[in-house]
mmCIF file of C-alpha atoms in Angstrom:
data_model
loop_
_atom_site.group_PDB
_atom_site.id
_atom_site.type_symbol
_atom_site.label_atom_id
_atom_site.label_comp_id
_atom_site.label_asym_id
_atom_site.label_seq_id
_atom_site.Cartn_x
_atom_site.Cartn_y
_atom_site.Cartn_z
ATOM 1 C CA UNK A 407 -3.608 -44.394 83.248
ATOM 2 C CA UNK A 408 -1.778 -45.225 80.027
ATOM 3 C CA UNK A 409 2.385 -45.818 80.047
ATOM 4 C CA UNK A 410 2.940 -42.784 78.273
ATOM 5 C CA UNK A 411 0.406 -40.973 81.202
ATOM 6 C CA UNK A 412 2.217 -42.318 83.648
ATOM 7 C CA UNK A 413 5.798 -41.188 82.834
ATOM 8 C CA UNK A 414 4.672 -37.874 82.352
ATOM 9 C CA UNK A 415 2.847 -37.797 85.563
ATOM 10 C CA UNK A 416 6.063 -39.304 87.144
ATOM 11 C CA UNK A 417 8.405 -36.677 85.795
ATOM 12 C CA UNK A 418 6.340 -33.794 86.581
ATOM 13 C CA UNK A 419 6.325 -34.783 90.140
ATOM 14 C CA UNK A 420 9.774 -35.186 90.168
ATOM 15 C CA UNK A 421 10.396 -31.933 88.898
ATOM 16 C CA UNK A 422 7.610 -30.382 91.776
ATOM 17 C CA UNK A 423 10.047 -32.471 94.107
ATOM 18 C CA UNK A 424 13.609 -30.899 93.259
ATOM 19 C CA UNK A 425 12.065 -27.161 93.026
ATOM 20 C CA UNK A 426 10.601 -27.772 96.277
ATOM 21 C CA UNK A 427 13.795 -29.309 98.466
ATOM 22 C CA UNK A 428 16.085 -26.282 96.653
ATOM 23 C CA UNK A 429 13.456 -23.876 98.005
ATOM 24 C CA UNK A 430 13.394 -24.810 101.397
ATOM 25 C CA UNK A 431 16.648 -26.209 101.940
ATOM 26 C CA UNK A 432 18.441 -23.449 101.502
ATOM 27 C CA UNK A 433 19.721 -23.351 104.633
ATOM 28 C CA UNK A 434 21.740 -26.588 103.902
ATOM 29 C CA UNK A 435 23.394 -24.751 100.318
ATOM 30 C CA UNK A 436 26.790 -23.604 100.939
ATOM 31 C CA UNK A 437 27.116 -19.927 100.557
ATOM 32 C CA UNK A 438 27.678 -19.614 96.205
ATOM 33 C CA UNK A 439 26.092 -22.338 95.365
ATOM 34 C CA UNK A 440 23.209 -22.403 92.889
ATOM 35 C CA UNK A 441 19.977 -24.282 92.727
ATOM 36 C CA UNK A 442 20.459 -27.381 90.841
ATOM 37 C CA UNK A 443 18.155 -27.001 88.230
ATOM 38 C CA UNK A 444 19.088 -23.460 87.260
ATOM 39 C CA UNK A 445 21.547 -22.660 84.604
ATOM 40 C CA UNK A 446 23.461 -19.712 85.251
ATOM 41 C CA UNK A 447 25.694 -17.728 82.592
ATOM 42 C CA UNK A 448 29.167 -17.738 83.754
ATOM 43 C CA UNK A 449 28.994 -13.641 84.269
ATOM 44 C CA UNK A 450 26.137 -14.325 86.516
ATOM 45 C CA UNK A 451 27.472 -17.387 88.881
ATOM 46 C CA UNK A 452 30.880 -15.347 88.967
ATOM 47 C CA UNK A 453 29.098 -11.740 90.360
ATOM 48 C CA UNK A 454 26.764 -13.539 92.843
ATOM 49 C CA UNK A 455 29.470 -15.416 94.130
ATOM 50 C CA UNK A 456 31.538 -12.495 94.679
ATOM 51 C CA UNK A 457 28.408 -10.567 96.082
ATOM 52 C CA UNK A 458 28.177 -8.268 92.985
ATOM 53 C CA UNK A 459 25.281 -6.259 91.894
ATOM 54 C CA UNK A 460 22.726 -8.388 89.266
ATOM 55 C CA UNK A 461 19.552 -7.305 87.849
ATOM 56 C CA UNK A 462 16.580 -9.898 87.403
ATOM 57 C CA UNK A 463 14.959 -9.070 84.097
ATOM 58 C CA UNK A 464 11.661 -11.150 82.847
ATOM 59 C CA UNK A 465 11.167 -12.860 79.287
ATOM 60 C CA UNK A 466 7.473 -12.164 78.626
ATOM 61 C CA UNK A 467 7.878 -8.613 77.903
ATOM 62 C CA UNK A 468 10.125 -9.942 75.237
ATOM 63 C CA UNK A 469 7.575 -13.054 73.758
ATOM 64 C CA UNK A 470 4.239 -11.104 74.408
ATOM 65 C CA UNK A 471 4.984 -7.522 75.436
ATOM 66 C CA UNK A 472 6.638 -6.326 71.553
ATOM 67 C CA UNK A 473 6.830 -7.815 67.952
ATOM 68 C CA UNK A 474 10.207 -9.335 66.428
ATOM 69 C CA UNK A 475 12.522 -7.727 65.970
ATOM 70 C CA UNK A 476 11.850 -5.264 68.136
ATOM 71 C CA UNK A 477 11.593 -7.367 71.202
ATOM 72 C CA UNK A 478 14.982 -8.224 70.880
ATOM 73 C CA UNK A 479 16.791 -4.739 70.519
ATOM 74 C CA UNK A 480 14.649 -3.538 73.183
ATOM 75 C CA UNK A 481 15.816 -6.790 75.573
ATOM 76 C CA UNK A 482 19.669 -5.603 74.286
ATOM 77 C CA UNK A 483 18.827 -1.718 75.763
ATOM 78 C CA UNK A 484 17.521 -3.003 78.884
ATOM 79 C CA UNK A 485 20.452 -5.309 79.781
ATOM 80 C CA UNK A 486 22.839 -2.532 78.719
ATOM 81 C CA UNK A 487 21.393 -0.523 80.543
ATOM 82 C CA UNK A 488 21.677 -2.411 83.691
ATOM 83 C CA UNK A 489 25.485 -2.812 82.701
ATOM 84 C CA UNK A 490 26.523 1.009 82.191
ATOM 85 C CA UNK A 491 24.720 1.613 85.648
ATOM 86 C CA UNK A 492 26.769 -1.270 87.425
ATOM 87 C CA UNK A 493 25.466 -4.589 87.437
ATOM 88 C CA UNK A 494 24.995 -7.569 85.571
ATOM 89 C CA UNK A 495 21.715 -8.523 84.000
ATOM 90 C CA UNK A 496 20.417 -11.752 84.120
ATOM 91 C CA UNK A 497 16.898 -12.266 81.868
ATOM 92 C CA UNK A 498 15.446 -15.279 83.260
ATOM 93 C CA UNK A 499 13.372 -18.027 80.356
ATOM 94 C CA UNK A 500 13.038 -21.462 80.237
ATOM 95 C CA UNK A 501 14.957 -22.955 76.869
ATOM 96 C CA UNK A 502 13.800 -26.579 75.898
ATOM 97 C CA UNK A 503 13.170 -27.650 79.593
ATOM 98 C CA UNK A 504 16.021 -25.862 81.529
ATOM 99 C CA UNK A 505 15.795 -22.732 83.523
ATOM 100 C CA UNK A 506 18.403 -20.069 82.394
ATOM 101 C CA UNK A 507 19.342 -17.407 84.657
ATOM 102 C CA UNK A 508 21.080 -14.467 82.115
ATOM 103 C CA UNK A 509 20.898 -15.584 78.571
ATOM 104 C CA UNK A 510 23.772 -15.311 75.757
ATOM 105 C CA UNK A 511 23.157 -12.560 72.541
ATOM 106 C CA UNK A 512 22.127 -16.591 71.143
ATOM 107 C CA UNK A 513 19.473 -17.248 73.280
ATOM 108 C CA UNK A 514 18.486 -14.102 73.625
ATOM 109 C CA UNK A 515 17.529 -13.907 69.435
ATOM 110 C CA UNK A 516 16.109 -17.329 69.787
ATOM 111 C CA UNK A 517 13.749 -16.323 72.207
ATOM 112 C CA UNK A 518 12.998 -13.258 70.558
ATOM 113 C CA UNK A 519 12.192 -14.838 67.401
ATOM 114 C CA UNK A 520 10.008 -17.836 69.085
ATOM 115 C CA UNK A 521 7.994 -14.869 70.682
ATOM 116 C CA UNK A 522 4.050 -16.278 71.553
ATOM 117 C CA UNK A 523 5.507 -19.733 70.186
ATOM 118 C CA UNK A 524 7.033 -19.577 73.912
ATOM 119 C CA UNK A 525 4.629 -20.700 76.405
ATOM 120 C CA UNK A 526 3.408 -17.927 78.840
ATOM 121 C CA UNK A 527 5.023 -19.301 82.378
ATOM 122 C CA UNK A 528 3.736 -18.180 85.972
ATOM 123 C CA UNK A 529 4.775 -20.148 88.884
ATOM 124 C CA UNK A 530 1.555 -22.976 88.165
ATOM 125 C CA UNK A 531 3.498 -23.554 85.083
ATOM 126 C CA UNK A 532 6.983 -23.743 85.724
ATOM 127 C CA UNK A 533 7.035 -27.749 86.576
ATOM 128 C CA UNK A 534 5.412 -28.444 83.661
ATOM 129 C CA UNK A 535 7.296 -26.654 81.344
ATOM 130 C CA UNK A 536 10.771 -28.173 82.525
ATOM 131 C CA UNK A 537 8.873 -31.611 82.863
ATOM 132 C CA UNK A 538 7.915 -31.647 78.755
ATOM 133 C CA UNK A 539 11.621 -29.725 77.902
ATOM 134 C CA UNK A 540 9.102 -26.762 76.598
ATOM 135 C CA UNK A 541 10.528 -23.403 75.822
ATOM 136 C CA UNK A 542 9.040 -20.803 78.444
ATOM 137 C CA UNK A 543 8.720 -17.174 78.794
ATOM 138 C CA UNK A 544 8.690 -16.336 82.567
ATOM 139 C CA UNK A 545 5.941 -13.423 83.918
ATOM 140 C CA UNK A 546 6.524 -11.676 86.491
ATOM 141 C CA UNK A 547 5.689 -14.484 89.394
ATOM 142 C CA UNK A 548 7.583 -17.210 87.911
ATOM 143 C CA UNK A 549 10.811 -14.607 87.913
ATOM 144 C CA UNK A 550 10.637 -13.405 91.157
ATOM 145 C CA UNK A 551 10.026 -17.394 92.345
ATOM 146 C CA UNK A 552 13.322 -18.166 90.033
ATOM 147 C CA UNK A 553 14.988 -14.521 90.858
ATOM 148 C CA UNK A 554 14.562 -15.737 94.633
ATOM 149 C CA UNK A 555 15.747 -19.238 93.693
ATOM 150 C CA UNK A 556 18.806 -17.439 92.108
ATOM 151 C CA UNK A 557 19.433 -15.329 95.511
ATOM 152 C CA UNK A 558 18.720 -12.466 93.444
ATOM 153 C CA UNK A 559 16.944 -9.750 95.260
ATOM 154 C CA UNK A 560 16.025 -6.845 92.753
ATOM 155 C CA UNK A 561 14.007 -7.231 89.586
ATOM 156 C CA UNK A 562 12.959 -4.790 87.146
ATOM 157 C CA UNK A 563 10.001 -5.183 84.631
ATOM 158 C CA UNK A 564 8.018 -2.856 82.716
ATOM 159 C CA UNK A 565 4.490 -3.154 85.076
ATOM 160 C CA UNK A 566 2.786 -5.635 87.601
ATOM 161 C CA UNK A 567 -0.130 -7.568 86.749
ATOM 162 C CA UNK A 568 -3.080 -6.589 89.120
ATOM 163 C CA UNK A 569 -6.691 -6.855 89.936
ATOM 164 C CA UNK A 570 -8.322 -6.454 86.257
ATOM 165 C CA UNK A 571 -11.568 -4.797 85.820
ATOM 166 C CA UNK A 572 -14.915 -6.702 86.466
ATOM 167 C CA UNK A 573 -13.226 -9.075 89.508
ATOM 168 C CA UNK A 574 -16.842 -8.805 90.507
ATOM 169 C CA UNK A 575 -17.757 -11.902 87.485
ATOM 170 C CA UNK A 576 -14.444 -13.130 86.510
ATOM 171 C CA UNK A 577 -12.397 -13.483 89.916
ATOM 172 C CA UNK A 578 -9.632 -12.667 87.665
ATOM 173 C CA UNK A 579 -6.520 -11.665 89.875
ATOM 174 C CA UNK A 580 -3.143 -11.883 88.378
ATOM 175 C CA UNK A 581 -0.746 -14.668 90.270
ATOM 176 C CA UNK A 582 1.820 -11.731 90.764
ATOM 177 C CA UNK A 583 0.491 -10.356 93.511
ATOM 178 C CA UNK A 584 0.329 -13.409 95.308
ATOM 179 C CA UNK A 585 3.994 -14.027 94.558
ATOM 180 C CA UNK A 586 4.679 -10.636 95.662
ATOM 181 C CA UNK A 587 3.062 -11.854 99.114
ATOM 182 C CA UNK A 588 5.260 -15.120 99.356
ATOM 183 C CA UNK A 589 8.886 -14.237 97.953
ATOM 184 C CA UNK A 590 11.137 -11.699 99.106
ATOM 185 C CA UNK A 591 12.472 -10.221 95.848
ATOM 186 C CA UNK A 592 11.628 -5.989 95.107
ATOM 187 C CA UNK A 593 9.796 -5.808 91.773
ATOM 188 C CA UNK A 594 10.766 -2.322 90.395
ATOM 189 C CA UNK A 595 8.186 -1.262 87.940
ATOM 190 C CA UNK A 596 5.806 1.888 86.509
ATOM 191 C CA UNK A 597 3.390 1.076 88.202
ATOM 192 C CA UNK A 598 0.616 -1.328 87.371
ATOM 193 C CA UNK A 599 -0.749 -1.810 84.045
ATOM 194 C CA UNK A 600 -3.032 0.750 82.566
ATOM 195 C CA UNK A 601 -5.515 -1.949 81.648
ATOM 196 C CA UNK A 602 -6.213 -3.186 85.278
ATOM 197 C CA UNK A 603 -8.042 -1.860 88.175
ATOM 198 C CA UNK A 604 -5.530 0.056 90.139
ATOM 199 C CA UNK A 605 -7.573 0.791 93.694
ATOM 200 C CA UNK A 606 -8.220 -2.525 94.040
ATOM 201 C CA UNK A 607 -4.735 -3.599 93.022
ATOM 202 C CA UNK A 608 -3.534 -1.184 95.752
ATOM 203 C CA UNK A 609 -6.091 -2.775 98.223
ATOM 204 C CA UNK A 610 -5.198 -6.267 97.490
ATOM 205 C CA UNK A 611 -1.242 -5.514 97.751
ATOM 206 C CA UNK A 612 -2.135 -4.022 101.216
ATOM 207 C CA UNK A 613 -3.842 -7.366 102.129
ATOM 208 C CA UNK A 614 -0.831 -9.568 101.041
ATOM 209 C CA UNK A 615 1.108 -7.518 103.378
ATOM 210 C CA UNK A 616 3.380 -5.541 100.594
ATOM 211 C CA UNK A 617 4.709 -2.508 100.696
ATOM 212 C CA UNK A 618 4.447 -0.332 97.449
ATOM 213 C CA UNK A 619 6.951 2.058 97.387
ATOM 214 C CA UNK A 620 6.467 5.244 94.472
ATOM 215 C CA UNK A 621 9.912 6.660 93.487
ATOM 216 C CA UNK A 622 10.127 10.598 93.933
ATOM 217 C CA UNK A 623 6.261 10.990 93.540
ATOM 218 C CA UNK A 624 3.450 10.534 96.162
ATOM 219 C CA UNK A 625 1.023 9.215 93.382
ATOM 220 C CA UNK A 626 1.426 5.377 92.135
ATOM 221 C CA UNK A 627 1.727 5.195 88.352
ATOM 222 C CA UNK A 628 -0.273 3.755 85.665
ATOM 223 C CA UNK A 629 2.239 2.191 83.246
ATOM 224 C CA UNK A 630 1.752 4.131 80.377
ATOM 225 C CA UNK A 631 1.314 7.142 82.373
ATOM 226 C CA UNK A 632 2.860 8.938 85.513
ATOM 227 C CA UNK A 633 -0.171 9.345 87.143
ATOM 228 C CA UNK A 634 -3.409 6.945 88.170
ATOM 229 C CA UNK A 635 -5.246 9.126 90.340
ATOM 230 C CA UNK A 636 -4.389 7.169 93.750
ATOM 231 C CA UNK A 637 -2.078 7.679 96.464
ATOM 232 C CA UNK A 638 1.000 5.877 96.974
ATOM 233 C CA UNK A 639 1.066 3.910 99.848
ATOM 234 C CA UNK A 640 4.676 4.640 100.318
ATOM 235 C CA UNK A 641 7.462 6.901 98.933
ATOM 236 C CA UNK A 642 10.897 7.235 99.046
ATOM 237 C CA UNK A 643 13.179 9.538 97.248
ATOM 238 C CA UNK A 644 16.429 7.839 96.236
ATOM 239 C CA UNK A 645 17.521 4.594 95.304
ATOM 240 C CA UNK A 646 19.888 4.382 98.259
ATOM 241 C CA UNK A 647 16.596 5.435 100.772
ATOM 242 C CA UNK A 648 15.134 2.301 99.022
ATOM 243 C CA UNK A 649 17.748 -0.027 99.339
ATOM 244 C CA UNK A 650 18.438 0.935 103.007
ATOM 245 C CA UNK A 651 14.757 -0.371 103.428
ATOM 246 C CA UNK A 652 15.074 -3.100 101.441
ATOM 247 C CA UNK A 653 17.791 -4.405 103.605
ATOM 248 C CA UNK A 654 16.266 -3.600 106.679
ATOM 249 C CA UNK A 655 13.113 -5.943 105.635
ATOM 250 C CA UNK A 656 15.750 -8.811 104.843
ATOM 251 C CA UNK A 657 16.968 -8.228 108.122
ATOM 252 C CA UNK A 658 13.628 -9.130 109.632
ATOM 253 C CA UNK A 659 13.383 -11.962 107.603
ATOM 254 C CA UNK A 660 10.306 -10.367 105.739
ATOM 255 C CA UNK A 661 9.260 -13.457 103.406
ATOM 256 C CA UNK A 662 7.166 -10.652 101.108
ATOM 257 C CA UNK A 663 8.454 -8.750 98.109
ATOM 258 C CA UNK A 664 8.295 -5.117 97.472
ATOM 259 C CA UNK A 665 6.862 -2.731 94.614
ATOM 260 C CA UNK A 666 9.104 -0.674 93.529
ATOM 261 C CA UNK A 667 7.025 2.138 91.755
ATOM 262 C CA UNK A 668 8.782 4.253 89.516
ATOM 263 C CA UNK A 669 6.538 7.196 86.989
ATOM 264 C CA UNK A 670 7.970 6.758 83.464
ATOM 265 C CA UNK A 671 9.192 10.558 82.667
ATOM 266 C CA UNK A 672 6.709 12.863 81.551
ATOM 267 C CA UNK A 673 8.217 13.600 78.245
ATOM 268 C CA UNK A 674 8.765 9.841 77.489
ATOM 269 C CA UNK A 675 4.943 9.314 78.817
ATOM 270 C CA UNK A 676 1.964 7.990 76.448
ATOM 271 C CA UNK A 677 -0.769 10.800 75.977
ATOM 272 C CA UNK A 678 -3.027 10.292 78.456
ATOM 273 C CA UNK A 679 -6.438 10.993 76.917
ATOM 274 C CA UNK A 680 -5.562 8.995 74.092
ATOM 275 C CA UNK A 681 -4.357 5.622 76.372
ATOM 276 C CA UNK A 682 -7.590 6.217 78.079
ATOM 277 C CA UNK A 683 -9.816 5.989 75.194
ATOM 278 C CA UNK A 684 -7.728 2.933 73.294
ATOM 279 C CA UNK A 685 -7.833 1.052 76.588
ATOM 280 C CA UNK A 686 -11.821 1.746 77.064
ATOM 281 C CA UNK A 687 -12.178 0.118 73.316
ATOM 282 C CA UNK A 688 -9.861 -2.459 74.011
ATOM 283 C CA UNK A 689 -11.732 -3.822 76.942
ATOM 284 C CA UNK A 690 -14.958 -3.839 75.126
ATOM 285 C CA UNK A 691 -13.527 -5.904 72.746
ATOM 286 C CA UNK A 692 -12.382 -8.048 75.057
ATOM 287 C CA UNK A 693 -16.064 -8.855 76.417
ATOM 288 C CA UNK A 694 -17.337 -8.724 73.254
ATOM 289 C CA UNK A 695 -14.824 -11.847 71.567
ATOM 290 C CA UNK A 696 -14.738 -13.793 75.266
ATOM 291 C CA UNK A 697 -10.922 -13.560 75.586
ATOM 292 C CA UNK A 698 -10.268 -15.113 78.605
ATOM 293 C CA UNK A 699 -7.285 -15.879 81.430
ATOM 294 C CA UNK A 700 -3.577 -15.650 80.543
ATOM 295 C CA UNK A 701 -4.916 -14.173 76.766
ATOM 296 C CA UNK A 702 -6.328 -10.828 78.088
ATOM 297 C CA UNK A 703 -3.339 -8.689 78.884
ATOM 298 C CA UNK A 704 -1.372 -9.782 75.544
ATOM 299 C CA UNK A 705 -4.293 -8.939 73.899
ATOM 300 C CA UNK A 706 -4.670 -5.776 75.326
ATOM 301 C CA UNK A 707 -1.503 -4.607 74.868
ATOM 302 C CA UNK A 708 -1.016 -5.306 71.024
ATOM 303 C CA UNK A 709 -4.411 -4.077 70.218
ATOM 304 C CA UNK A 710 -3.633 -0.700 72.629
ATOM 305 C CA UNK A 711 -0.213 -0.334 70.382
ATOM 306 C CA UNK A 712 -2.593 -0.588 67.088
ATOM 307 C CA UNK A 713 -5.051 2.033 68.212
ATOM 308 C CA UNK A 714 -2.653 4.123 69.038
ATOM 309 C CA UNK A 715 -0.451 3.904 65.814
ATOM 310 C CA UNK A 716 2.488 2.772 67.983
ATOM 311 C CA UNK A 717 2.132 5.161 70.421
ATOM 312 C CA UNK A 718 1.757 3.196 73.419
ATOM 313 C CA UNK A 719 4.999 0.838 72.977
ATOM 314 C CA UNK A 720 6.959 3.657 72.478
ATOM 315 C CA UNK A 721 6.000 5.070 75.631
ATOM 316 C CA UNK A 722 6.446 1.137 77.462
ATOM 317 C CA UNK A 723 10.235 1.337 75.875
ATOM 318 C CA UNK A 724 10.775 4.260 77.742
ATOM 319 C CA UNK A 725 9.653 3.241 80.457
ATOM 320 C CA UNK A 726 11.383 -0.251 80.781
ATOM 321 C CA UNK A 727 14.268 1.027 80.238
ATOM 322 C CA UNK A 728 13.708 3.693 82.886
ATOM 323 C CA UNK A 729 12.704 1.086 85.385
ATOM 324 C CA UNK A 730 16.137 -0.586 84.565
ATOM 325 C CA UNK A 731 17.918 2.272 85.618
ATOM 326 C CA UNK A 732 16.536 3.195 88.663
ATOM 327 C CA UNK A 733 16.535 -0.407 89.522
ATOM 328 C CA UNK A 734 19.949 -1.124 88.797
ATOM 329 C CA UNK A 735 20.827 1.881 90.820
ATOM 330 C CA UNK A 736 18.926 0.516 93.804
ATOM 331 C CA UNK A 737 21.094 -2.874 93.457
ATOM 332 C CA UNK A 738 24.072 -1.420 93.420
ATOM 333 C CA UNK A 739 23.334 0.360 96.351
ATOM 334 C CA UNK A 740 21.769 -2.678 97.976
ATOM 335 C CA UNK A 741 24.827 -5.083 97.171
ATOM 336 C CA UNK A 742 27.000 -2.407 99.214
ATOM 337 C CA UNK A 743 24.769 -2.302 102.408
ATOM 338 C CA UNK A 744 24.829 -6.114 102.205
ATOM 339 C CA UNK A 745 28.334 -6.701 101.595
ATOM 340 C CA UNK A 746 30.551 -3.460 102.955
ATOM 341 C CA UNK A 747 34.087 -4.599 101.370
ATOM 342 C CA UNK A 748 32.407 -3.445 97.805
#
């Protein structure tokens, strides 16, 4: 192995290293204190120290999920809407090799603007990404690992990743649902993405031991739509019902997270005859140029939006933001049952 090999190799264990000991030595971190390789705004150290509400938020919705500059303003509604419903946001990206938790209006454009120039991070990729000072978008595993790092325990998103259609050849499961089976953060979301296999996701959330929750429905959502044709495991009613059970699985030092299913509103819904049939095309041209791995659901997405003359990010604007409503609801609520004085 070559010098320049070698140092490489060297700091990317080291970084492995120091996520590892501030994962499991929690214990021995003084109540406040932050992991040392995360870099919290000032808004965000100040409200988790004083046991305030805060919002996770992920960055690949803004890199890969929407095109400049519209990935930006919609990052803007998302975090205001977490503020005018009472907590603080904190979107979670890696910026040349460090791990911010919240991001200024700066950082916020320059990720926006980067968009796929970011590198698509799930937890696999985190080391690496901090070892080689890259800039990183986080999915939905790497911010729930980071969210949990953080002491953060609700995140919303706009979907899950899942089970995708054909496991049978490709083995193709997405890493969040193994995250949801190792970190105790609540992912509130619409659902799973359209694109995916949803029984199966359901099946393989049940074998990770996670509870999926649907918000005021007994049907789980499909992302674009209210309604996937399965039953919801779960279902609870208001966002203080929810938080009461989130606290009661922190109690019982539940290491699992939690889905947090909520149906994007019917009149803020894609059509759903016409998602249908753009997905269907989609995934045939999927098999038919080989897009493989990390590529798919990016791809998807975009060329869903395209068939369906915009149609389909309007509809996941609507429901992100709805997400971040009900989910900053479910924080606040949360924060009270875990610390009484607030």
């Amino acid at each position: 192995m070559d010098n320049t090999r070698q140092r490489a190799f060297t700091r990317l264990q080291r970084t492995l290293g120091q996520l590892r000991s501030g994962r499991y030595a929690e214990s021995k971190v003084s109540r406040g204190a932050t992991h040392p390789m995360l870099k919290l705004t000032e808004e965000v150290k100040s409200a988790l120290s004083e046991d305030k509400p805060v919002v996770a938020l992920e960055s690949t919705i803004i890199s890969h999920g929407m095109p400049y500059p519209q990935n930006v303003e919609t990052a803007r509604r998302v975090e205001n809407m977490v503020r005018s419903n009472g907590a603080i946001p904190a979107t979670i990206a890696i910026l040349e090799g460090k791990i911010h938790v919240g991001l200024t209006p700066k950082q916020l454009e320059t990720l926006g603007a980067l968009g796929e120039k970011c590198r698509k991070c799930s937890r696999r990729d985190l080391a690496l990404a901090v070892s080689q000072k890259a800039n990183g978008a986080t999915t939905v595993a790497a911010t729930m690992y980071i969210a949990s790092l953080a002491k953060i325990p609700v995140f919303v998103t706009g979907g899950i990743g899942g089970v995708h259609r054909g496991v049978e050849e490709t083995l193709d499961i997405s890493a969040d649902l193994t995250e949801l089976g190792r970190t105790s953060v609540a992912v509130v979301c619409a659902g799973a993405k359209s694109i995916l296999d949803i029984p199966r996701t359901l099946e393989f959330l049940e074998t990770q031991g996670v509870p999926v929750v649907a918000y005021q429905t007994n049907e789980f959502p499909a992302f674009f739509t209210p309604k996937s044709g399965c039953l919801a495991p779960l279902r609870l009613d208001s966002p203080k019902e929810i938080a009461k059970f989130l606290h009661a699985a922190g109690q019982l030092y539940l290491q699992n997270g939690a889905v947090i299913a909520v149906p994007v509103p019917k009149d803020q819904a894609g059509d759903a005859g016409l998602i249908k049939r753009t997905t269907t095309q989609a995934l045939n041209e999927v098999i038919e140029k080989k897009i493989k791995g990390r590529d798919i659901t990016p791809y998807l997405l975009d060329r869903i939006n395209q068939l369906t003359g915009g149609h389909s990010l309007k509809a996941n604007i609507n429901l992100v933001l709805n997400n971040a409503k009900i989910g900053t609801k479910v924080a606040v609520e949360l924060a009270k049952l875990r610390s009484p004085s607030l």
